[in-house]
Every structure is written in structure tokens, then in C-alpha cells.
Coordinates of C-alpha atoms and ligand atoms in Angstrom, one line a residue:
X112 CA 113.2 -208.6 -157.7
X113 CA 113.9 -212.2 -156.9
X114 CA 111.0 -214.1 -154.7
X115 CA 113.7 -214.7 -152.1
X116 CA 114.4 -211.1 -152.0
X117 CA 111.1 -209.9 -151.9
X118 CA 111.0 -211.2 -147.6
X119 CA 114.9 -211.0 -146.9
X120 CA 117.1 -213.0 -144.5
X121 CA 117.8 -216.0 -146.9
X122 CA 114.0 -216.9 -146.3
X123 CA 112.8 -218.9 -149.7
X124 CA 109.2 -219.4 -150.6
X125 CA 107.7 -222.9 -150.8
X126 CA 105.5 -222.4 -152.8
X127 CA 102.5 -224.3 -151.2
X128 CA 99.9 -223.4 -148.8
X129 CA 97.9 -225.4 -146.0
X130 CA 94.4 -225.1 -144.2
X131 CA 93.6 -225.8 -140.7
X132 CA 89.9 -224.6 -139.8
X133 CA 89.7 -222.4 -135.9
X134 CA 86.1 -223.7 -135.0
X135 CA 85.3 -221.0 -133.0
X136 CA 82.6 -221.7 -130.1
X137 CA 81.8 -218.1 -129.1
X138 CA 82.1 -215.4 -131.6
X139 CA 79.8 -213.0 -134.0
X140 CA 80.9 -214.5 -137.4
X141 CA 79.0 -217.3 -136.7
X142 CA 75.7 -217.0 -138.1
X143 CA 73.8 -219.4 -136.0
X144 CA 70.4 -218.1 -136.8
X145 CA 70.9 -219.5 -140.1
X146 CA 68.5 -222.6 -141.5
X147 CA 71.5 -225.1 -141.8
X148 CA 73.4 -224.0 -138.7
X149 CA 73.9 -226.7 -136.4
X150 CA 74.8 -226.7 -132.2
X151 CA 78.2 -225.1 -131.4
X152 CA 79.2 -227.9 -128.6
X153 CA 77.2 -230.7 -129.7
X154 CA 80.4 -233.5 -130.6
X155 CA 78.6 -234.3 -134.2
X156 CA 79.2 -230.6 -135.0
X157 CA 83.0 -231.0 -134.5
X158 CA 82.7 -234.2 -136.2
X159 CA 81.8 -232.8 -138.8
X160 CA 84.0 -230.0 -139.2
X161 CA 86.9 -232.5 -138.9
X162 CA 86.0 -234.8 -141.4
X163 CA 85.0 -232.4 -144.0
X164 CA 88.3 -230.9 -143.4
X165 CA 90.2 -234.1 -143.7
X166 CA 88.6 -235.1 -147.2
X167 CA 89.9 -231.2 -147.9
X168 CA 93.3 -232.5 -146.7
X169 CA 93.4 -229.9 -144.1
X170 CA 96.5 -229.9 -142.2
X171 CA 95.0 -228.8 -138.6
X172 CA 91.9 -229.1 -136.9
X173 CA 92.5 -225.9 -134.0
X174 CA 90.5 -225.1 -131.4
X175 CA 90.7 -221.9 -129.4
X176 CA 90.7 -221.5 -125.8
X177 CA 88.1 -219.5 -123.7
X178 CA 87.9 -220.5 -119.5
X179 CA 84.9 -218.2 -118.7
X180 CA 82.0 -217.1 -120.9
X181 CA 82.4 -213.7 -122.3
X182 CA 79.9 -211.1 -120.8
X183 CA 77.7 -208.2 -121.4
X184 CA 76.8 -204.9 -119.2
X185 CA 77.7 -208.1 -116.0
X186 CA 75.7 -211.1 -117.0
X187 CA 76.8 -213.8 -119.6
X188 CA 76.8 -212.5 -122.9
X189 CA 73.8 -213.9 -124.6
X190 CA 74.6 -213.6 -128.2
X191 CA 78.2 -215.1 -127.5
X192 CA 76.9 -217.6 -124.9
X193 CA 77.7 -221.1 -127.0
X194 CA 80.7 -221.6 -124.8
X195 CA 83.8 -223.5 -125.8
X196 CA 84.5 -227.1 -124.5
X197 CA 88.0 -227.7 -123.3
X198 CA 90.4 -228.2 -126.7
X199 CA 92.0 -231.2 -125.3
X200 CA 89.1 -233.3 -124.8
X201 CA 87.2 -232.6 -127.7
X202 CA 90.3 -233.5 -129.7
X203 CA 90.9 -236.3 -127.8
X204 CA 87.1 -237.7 -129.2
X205 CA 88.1 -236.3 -132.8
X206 CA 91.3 -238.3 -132.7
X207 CA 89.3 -241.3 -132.7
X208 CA 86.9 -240.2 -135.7
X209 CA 90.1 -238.7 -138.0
X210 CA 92.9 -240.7 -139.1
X211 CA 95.4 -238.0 -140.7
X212 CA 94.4 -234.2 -139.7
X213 CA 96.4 -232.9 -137.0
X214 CA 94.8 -231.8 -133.7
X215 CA 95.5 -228.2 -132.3
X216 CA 94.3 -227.1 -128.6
X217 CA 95.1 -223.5 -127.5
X218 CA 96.1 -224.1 -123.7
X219 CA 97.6 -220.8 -121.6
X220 CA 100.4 -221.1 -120.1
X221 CA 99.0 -218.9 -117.1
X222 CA 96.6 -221.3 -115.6
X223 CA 98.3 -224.8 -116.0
X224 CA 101.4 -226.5 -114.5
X225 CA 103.6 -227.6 -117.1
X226 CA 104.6 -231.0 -116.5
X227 CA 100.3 -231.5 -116.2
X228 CA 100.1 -229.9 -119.6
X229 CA 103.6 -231.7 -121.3
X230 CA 101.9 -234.7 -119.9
X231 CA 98.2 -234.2 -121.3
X232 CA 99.8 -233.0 -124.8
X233 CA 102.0 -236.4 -125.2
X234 CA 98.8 -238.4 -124.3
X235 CA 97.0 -236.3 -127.5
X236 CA 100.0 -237.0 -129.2
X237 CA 100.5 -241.0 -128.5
X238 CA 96.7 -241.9 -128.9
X239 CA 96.1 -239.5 -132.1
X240 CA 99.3 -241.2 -133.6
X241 CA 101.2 -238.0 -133.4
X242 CA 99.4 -235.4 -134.6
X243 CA 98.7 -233.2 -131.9
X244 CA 99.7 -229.6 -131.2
X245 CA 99.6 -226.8 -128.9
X246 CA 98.4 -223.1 -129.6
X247 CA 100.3 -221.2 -126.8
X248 CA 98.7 -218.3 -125.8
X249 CA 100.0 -216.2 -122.4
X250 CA 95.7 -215.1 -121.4
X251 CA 96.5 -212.3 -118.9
X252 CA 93.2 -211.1 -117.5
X253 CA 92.0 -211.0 -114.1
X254 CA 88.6 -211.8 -115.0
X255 CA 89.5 -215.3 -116.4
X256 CA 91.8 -215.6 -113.8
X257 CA 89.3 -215.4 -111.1
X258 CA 87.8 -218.6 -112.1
X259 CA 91.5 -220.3 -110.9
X260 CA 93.6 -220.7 -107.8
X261 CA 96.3 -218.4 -108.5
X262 CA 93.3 -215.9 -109.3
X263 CA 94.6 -213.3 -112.1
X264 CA 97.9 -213.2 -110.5
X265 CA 100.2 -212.4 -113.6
X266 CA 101.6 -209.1 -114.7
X267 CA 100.7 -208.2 -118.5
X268 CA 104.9 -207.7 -118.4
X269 CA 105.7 -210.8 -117.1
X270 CA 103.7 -212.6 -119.2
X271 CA 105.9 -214.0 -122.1
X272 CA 109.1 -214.5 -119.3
X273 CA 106.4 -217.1 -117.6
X274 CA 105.3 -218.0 -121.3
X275 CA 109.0 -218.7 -122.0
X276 CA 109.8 -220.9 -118.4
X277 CA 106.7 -222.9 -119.0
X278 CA 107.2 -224.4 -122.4
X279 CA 111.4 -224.9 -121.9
X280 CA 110.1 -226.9 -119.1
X281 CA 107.4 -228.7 -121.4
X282 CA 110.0 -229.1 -124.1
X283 CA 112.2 -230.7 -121.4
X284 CA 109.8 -233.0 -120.7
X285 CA 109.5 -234.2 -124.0
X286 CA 113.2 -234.6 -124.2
X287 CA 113.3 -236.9 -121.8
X288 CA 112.9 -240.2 -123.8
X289 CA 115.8 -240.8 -125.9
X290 CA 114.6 -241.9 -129.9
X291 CA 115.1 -245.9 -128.7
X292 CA 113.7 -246.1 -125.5
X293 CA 111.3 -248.7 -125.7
X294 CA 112.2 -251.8 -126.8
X295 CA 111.8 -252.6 -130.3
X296 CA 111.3 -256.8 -129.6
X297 CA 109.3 -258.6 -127.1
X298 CA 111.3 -260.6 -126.2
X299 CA 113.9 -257.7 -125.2
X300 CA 114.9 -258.4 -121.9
X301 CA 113.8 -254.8 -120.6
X302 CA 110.9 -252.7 -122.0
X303 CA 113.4 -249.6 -122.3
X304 CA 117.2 -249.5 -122.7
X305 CA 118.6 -248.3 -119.3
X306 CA 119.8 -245.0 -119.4
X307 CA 117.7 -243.8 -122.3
X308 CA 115.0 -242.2 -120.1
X309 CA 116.2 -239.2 -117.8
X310 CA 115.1 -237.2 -115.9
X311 CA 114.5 -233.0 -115.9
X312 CA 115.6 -230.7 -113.5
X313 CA 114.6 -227.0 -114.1
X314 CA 114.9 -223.8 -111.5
X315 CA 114.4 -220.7 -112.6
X316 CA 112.3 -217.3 -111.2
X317 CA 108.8 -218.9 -112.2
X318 CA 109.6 -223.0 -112.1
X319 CA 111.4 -225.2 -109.9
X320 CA 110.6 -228.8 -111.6
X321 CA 112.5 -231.5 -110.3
X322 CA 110.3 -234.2 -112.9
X323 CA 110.3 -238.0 -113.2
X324 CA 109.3 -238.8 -116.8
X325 CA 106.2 -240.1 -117.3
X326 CA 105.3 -241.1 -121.2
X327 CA 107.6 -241.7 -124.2
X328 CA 107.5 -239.6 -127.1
X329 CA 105.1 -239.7 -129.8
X330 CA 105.2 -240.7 -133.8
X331 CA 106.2 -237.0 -134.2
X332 CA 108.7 -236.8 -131.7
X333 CA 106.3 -234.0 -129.7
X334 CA 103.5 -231.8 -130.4
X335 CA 104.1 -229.1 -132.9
X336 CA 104.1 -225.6 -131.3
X337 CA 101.7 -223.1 -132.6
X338 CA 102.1 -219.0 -131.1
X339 CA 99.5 -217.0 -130.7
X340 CA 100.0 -213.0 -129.8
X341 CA 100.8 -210.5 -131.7
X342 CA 102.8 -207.8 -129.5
X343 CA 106.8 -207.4 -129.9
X344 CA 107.4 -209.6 -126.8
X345 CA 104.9 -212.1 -128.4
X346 CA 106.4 -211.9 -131.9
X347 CA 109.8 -212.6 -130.0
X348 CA 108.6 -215.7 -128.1
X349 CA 106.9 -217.0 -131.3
X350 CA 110.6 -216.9 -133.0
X351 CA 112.5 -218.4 -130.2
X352 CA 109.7 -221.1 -129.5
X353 CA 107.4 -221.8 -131.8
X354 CA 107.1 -224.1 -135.5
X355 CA 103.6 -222.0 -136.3
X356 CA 102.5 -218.7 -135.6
X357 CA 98.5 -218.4 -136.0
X358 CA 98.8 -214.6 -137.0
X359 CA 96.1 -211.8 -137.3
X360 CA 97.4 -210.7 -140.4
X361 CA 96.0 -212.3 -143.5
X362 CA 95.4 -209.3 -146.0
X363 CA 98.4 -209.7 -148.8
X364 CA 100.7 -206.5 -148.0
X365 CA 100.4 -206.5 -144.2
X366 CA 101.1 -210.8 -144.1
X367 CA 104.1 -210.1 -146.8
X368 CA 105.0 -206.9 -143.3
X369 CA 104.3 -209.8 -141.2
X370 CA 106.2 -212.6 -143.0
X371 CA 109.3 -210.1 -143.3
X372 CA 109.4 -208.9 -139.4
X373 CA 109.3 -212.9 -138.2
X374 CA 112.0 -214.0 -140.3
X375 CA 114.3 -211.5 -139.5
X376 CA 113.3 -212.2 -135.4
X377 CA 113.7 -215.8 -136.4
X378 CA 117.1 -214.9 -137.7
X379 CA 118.2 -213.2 -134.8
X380 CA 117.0 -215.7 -132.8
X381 CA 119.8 -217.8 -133.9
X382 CA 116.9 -219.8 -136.2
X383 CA 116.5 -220.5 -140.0
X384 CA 114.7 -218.1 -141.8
X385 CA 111.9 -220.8 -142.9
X386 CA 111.7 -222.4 -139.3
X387 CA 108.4 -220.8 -138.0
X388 CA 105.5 -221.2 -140.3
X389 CA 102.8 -218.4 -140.5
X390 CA 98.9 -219.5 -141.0
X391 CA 96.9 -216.0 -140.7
X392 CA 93.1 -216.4 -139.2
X393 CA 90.7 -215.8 -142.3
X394 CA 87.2 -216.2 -143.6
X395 CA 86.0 -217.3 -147.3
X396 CA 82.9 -216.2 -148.6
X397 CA 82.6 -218.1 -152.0
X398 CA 80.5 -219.2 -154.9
X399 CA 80.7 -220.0 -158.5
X400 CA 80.8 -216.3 -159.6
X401 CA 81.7 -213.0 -158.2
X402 CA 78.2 -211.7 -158.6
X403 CA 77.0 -214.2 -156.1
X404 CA 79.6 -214.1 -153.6
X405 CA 79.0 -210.9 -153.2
X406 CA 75.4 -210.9 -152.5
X407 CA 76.1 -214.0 -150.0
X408 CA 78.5 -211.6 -148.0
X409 CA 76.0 -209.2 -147.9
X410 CA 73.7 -211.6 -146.6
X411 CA 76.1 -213.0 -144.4
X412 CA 77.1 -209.5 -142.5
X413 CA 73.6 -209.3 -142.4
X414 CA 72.9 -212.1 -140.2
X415 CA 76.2 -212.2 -138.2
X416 CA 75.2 -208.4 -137.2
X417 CA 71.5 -208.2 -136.8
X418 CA 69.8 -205.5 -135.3
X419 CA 70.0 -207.0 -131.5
X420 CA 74.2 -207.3 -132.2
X421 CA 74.5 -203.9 -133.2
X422 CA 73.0 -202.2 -129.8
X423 CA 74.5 -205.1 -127.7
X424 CA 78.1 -204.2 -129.5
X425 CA 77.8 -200.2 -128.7
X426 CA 76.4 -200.9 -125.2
X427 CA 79.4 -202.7 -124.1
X428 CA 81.2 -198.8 -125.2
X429 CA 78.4 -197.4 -123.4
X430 CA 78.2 -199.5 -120.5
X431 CA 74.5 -199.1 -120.3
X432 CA 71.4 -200.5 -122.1
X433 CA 70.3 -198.8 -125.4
X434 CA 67.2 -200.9 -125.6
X435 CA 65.4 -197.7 -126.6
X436 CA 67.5 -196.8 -129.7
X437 CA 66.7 -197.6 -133.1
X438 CA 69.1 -200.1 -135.0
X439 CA 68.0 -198.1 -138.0
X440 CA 68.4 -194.9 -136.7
X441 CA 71.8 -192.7 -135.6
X442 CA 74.1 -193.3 -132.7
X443 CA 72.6 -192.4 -129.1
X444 CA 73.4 -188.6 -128.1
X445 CA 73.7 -189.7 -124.5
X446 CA 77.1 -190.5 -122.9
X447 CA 78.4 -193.6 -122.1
X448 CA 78.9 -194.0 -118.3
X449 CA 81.8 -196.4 -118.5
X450 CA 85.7 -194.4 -118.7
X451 CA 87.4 -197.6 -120.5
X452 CA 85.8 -200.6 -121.3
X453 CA 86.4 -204.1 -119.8
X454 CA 87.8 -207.4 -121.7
X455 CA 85.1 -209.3 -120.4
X456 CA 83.7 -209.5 -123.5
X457 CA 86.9 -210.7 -125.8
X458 CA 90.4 -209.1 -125.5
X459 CA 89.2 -206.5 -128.3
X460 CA 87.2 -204.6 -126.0
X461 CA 90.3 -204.4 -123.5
X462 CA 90.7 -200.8 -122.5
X463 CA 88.9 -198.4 -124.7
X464 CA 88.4 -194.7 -123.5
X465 CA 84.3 -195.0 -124.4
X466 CA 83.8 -191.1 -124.2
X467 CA 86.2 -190.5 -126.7
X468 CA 85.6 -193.1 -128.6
X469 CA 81.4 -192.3 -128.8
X470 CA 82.7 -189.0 -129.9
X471 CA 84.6 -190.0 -132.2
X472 CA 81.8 -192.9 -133.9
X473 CA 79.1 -190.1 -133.5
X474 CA 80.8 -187.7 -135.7
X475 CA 82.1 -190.8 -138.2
X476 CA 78.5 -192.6 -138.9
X477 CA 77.3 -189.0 -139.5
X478 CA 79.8 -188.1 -142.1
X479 CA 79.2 -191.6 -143.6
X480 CA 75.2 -191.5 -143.1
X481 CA 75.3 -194.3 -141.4
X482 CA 73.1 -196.0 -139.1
X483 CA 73.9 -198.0 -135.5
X484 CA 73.7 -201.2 -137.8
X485 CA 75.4 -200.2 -140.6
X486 CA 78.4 -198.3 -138.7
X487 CA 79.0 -201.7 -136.3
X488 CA 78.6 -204.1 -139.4
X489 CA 81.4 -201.2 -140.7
X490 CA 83.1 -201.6 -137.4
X491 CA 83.2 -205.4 -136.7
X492 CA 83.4 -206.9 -140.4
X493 CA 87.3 -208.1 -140.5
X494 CA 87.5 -206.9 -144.0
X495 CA 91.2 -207.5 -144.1
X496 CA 90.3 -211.4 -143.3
X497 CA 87.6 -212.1 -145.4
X498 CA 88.4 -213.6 -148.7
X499 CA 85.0 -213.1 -151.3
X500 CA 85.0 -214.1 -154.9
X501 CA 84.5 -216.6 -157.3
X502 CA 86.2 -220.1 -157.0
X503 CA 88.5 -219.3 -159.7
X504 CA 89.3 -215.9 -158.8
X505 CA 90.4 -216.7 -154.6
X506 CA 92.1 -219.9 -156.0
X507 CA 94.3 -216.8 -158.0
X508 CA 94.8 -214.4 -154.7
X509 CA 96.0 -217.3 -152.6
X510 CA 98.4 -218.4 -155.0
X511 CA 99.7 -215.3 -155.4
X512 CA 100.5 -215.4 -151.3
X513 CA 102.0 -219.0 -151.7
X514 CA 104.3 -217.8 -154.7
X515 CA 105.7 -214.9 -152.4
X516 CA 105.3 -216.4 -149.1
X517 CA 103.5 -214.2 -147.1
X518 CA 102.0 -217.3 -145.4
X519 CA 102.3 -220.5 -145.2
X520 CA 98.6 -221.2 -145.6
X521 CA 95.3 -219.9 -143.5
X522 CA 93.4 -221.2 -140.2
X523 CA 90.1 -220.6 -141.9
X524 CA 86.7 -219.6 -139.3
X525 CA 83.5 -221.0 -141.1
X526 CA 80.5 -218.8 -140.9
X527 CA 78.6 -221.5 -140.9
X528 CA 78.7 -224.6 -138.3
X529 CA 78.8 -227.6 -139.3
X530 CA 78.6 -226.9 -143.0
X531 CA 80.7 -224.2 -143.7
X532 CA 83.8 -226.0 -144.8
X533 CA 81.8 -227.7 -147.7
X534 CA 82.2 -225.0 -150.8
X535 CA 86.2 -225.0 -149.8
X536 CA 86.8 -228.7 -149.7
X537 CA 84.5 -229.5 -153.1
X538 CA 85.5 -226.2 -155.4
X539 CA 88.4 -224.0 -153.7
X540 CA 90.9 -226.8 -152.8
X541 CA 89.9 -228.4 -156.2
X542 CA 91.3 -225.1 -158.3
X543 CA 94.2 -224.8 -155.6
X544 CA 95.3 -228.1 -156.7
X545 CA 95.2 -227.6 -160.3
X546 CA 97.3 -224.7 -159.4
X547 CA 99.9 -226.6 -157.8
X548 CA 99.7 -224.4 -154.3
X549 CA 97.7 -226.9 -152.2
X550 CA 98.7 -230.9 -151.3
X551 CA 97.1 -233.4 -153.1
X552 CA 97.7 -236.3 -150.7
X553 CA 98.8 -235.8 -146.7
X554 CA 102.4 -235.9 -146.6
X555 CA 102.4 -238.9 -144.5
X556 CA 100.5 -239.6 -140.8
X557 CA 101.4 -236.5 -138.6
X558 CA 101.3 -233.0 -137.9
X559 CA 105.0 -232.4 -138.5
X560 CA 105.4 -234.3 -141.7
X561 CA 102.0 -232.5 -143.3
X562 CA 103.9 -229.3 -142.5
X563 CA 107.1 -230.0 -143.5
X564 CA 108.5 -229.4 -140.0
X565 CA 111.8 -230.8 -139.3
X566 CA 111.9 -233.3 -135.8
X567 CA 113.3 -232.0 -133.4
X568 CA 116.8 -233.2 -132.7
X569 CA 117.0 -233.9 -128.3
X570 CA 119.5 -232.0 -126.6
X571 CA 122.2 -234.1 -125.6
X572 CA 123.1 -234.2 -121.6
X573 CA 125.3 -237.3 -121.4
X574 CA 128.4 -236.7 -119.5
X575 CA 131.5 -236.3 -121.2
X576 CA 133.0 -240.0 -119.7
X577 CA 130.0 -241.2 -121.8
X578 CA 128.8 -243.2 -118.3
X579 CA 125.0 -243.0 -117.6
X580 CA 124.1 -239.0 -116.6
X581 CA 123.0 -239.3 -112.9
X582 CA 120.0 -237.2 -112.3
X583 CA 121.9 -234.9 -110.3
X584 CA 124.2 -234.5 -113.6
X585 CA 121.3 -233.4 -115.2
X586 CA 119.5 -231.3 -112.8
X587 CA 123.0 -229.0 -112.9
X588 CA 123.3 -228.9 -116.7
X589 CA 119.7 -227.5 -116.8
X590 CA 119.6 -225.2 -114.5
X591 CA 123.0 -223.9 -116.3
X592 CA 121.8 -223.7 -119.2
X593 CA 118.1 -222.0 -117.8
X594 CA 119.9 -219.8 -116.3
X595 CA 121.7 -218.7 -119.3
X596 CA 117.9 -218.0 -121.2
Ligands
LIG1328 C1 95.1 -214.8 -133.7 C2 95.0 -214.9 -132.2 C3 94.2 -215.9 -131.6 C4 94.2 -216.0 -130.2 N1 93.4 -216.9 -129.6 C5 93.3 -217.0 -128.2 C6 92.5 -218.0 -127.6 O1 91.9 -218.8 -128.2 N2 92.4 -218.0 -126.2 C7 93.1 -217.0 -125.5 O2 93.0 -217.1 -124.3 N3 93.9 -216.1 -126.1 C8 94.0 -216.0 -127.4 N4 94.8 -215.1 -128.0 C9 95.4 -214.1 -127.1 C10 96.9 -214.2 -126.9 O3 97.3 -215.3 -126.3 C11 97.4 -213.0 -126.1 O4 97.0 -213.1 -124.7 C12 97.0 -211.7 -126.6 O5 97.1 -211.7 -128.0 C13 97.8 -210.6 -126.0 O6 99.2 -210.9 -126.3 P1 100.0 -210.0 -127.3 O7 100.1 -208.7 -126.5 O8 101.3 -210.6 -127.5 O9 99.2 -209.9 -128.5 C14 94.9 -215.0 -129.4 C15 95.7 -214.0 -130.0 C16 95.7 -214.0 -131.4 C17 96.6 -212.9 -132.1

């Protein structure tokens, strides 16, 4: 069986991976408690992060996006309580400290206007040189949404329709300065050619934008678009929309499932089979031998689920404290008093039937012997994300996934803040690059050109006479056209 054959839909492998690192903020794979772990929103922190990851030649610095702490049994959730500055700003300092990585910031598309938010990306993108992108996510909740204006107005089903008005509109935005706008001389007698600047209409059942531009476009023509969400709706969106998906699927058969199911949306979304990229979240517990990286992951599971972690995880099932119970000991015999759990700690709480499910844990940690701590660590350990082993041995398994093309590289969560990108940069990427699978220079200065990413081409809206398009012109041919989405 050919490589190509091995996905389907004319998709061909190529061959090479990238890194971004997800600095996460809030979490439990952070082990903070650690002697070398550093502040999660002091600026030096992300500092360092980026610039180890740019002597890795990273491809993406990304940053996640959470607008209200998470919490626990109605307070904020102290374990988690780090907090997450907004993406935007923090890679607006990081711009000035990096010359080369490209800067991701997950914005929703729920609680920002668009043209604000095309706006705020092209300003990322002019002053960072053309590097920046933008994680879209679709955050649904009424709990986040009570900290905004529109409160948590959005129906979970109308999500990705809003998703898919609100970055057309962006998009439009950033169409709106034609490739020579400004004026390449000084002495030119305008600073940009008439006509070459238009404006963007757009009406449709969530927007009516009537828009005046406001910046030109960047080095990279406009931010690359990463896709987060993984339902059917979201798998769609991220195939009509995006250049990257940042996937939840980084174990080799189910990102080769992954890999196969987005091409073939891709495909039918009237795209190449290569145009959206796939970069799966992951961890990498390394060291010089196999031996040891397995004894660090067991030291490492041990800190990021400590004995306080373990109650704190089953009271949020429980919706009551557990103080009493022993860590050590078996699951509690009482009841939980909650029906379903709340996403108020993190979306992977969202909606679980706790009586059932204490049930169902009680009778699993007693057929595996298992203790509170040992049946969470069980529970919460992404085992499918974690990569441990030697140097030499994960430098193999990932080139295996470039050589196939499950992925087109791996947004990589460090354990440890600020250091934890160290043993990648000075041993993995090392062996990756002997192996041909990982850059050895950056392609050239942004985002799109590290990726490969083709610029876009801008729709074309002049009138058929080949006069100036009035803005009246344009407003029509819009709306046409969004109506035909
Ligand atoms: C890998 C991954 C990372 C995500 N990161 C964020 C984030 O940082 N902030 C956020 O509000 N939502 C985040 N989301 C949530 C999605 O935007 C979306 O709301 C959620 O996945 C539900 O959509 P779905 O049903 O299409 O999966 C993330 C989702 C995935 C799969």
C-alpha cells in the first residue's frame, strides 16, 4: 500500500513535522509544585517558553483561551487558579522578544465583534511582521458567558452557523486591501492607489457589517486560521475555514482516523486534500534512556495528581466535599448529591450523570484494586497524548507519523513552566533533524511560509466595466454571495 493510499482523497504526505508549544495557564499537567517550576502569568515565564521554542525552530507559540477562572464545589478552583492572561496581549509583548515563531491566540467567536477582532488580529499581524494567527474556538457556556453583555446567549446548535458568519466577515475584512495598496515610493503622489482599498458589506441572520477598512494587510497576507472542536459540525467548519486544526487526537491509529475523516471533509468542501494542516495536542516525557523516562513519568503523574487533586477531581462528580476520605484508601460509599455535573471546571466535566458514573468508578477501582489516587491518576493521565521514551526511540515514533501523515506536527503542553521545552529543543529536535522529519532553518519570516501555507488569493469584486467598484457594488455582491453560504 502506497503512502498516498494509506489516507485517500489524492492527500500526499510531506513528509515533515512542526512544533508549536500550548502554554497552558490553568490545567493539572502542570506540575507547579515542582523545585524548577516558575509563575504561570509572570511575562519572563512566556518569555521563556518562546524563546526556547524559537532556538527549537518551533513553528507556533499558542495560547489557549479561558474568560473566567474554572471552579470547584462554587468557589474558584484553587489547584487550577493560575488564570490565563488574554492571548492577544501577551503575544503582542512576545512579538517584541521573538523574531521568527509565529504567534497563536485562541479568541471565541461568541463574545467578540468581528471587525474588533479582524482589527486586533491584523495589528498582531503588522507589528509581529506577519506571524500571527487565530485559534477559533465557538466557547458555548453560560457560565463564561455571564461574565459578557450578551450573557451566555448562544445555542450549543447555533454555534458553528455564528462561528461560520463571524470569520467570513473577518476574512472580508482582510480582503479589503488589494496586494498594492500602499504606495511602494515616497514620493508617490498618494499613500494608496485609489480604488485598491474597498469596502465590506455583509448581512446575513447573525451580522449586518456595513465596514470601512481600517489596516492593510500584513507580511502574510492575514493571520493563519487554526480550528479548534472536535464535533461533526466542528470538523466541518475546520474544513471549510481553517489552514490548521489543533486536534485532540495524537495517538498514531486514531490521528491516521483523524487525518483520513478531514481530508475527505476537506474534499468535499470543494478544498485540496493537503489544505488544512493537523497539529494534535501532546505531551513528551523524555530522557536519554527508556529506563529513565519511565521513572520521570511516574514521578511526573505523581506530582500533577497529588493526593489533594485526587479528592478535589471526584468531588467535582460528587458535588460535595470528601475531605474525610483517604487518598490512599477506596472510593467513598456515599452518593454524590449532584445529577450531572457542571462545565465550570473545564468543558470535560460538561454533563456527566455523577450517580451513574460513581457507580460505575466504584465497582472499576475495586476490580483494579485501586485506590482514589491511583483510579484518578488512571482517569485523568491522557495516555493517548503522552509521548515517553528515550530520545532516540520518540525521534523513531514521530517519524513514523510524518512518513504517513497522520499529522502535520504536535502543539506540545510542557509539564514543566518555564523549563519544560529544554530536553526537546537540545536532544529530540536534534535526532528529528538527523532524521530528516523536522526543519533545520525557518522557512523564511512568517507563520504561513514556516507552514507551507499557500497566501491566500483575494476574491475579486471589481465590476465587469473594470470602473472602480462603488461601495454599493460591493455591499450587493456580498450579501449574494453570503447568502449563498
Ligand atoms: C484541542 C482543543 C482545544 C481547545 N481549546 C479551547 C480554549 O483554549 N478555549 C476555549 O474556550 N475552548 C477551547 N476548545 C473548545 C472548543 O472551542 C469547543 O467549544 C468545544 O470543543 C466544543 O465544540 P465541539 O463540539 O465542536 O468539539 C478547545 C477544543 C479542543 C478540541
Amino acid at each position: 500500500m502506497s503512502e498516498n493510499s494509506e489516507i485517500g482523497n489524492g492527500f500526499v504526505p510531506s513528509g515533515q513535522l512542526q512544533f508549536g508549544v500550548f502554554f497552558q495557564g490553568v490545567n493539572s499537567g502542570t506540575v507547579w509544585k515542582a523545585a524548577e517550576s516558575g509563575s504561570q502569568t509572570d511575562f519572563d515565564s512566556f518569555r521563556h517558553l518562546a524563546q526556547t521554542a524559537e532556538r527549537g525552530l518551533f513553528a507556533a507559540f499558542f495560547l489557549g483561551e479561558g474568560l473566567r477562572l474554572r471552579e470547584h464545589l462554587g468557589r474558584p478552583h484553587a489547584l487550577d487558579v493560575a488564570g490565563r492572561p488574554d492571548a492577544q496581549t501577551m503575544l503582542a509583548a512576545l512579538a517584541a522578544v521573538t523574531n521568527k515563531i509565529g504567534l497563536v491566540a485562541t479568541q471565541n467567536t461568541t463574545y467578540n465583534d468581528p471587525a474588533h477582532l479582524a482589527h486586533r488580529f491584523s495589528s498582531l499581524d503588522l507589528l509581529s511582521g506577519g506571524r500571527a494567527a487565530w485559534n477559533v474556538v465557538t466557547t458555548d457556556n453560560a457560565w463564561t458567558g455571564e461574565n459578557f453583555r450578551r450573557g451566555g446567549y448562544l445555542d450549543h446548535t447555533d454555534r458553528y452557523r455564528h462561528a461560520e458568519a463571524f470569520v467570513e466577515t473577518a476574512k472580508r475584512i482582510w480582503d479589503s486591501w488589494a496586494q498594492d495598496a500602499i504606495a511602494e515610493s515616497e514620493t508617490a503622489a498618494a499613500w494608496s492607489a485609489p480604488g485598491s482599498i474597498r469596502e465590506v458589506s455583509h448581512a446575513g441572520q447573525h451580522y449586518t457589517v456595513e465596514y470601512a477598512p481600517g489596516l492593510p494587510r500584513s507580511a502574510q497576507y492575514r493571520p493563519v486560521l487554526f480550528q479548534a472542536g472536535d464535533s461533526p459540525e466542528g470538523r466541518d467548519f475546520a474544513a471549510r475555514q481553517a489552514d490548521v486544526i489543533f486536534s485532540a487526537h495524537p495517538a498514531y491509529a486514531p490521528a491516521l482516523d483523524f487525518r483520513r475523516d478531514i481530508v475527505a471533509r476537506t474534499v468535499k468542501a470543494g478544498r485540496g486534500p493537503n489544505d488544512v494542516q493537523i497539529m494534535p495536542a501532546s505531551e513528551f516525557i523524555l530522557a536519554a534512556t527508556a529506563q529513565e523516562a519511565v521513572d520521570k513519568k511516574a514521578w511526573v503523574r505523581s506530582q500533577q495528581i497529588g493526593p489533594q487533586q485526587a479528592i478535589a477531581y471526584l468531588e467535582q462528580f460528587w458535588g460535595r466535599e470528601l475531605s474525610e476520605y483517604d487518598p490512599d484508601g477506596p472510593l467513598p460509599e456515599i452518593d454524590p448529591v449532584v445529577v450531572e455535573t457542571s462545565e465550570t471546571r473545564g468543558s470535560g466535566f460538561h454533563g456527566a450523570k455523577a450517580r451513574q458514573l460513581a457507580d460505575q468508578w466504584r465497582a472499576e477501582s475495586k476490580d483494579k484494586g485501586q485506590s482514589i489516587r491511583a483510579f484518578v491518576s488512571g482517569k485523568t493521565s491522557r495516555v493517548d497524548a503522552t509521548f515517553t521514551g528515550s530520545y532516540t526511540d520518540i525521534a523513531d515514533t514521530l517519524a513514523r507519523y510524518a512518513k504517513s501523515g497522520a499529522v502535520d506536527g504536535f502543539n506540545i503542553s510542557p509539564w514543566l513552566v518555564p523549563t519544560g521545552l529544554d530536553d526537546i529543543v537540545n536532544h529530540l529536535v536534534p535526532e528529528l533533524q538527523a532524521r530528516g522529519v523536522y526543519p533545520t532553518e525557518y522557512a523564511g519570516t512568517t507563520l504561513r511560509e514556516h507552514l507551507g501555507l499557500p497566501v491566500p488569493v483575494r476574491p475579486e469584486v471589481q465590476s465587469e466595466q473594470g470602473g472602480e467598484t462603488t461601495a454599493a457594488e460591493v455591499s450587493l455582491q456580498l450579501a449574494v454571495a453570503a447568502q449563498q453560504l
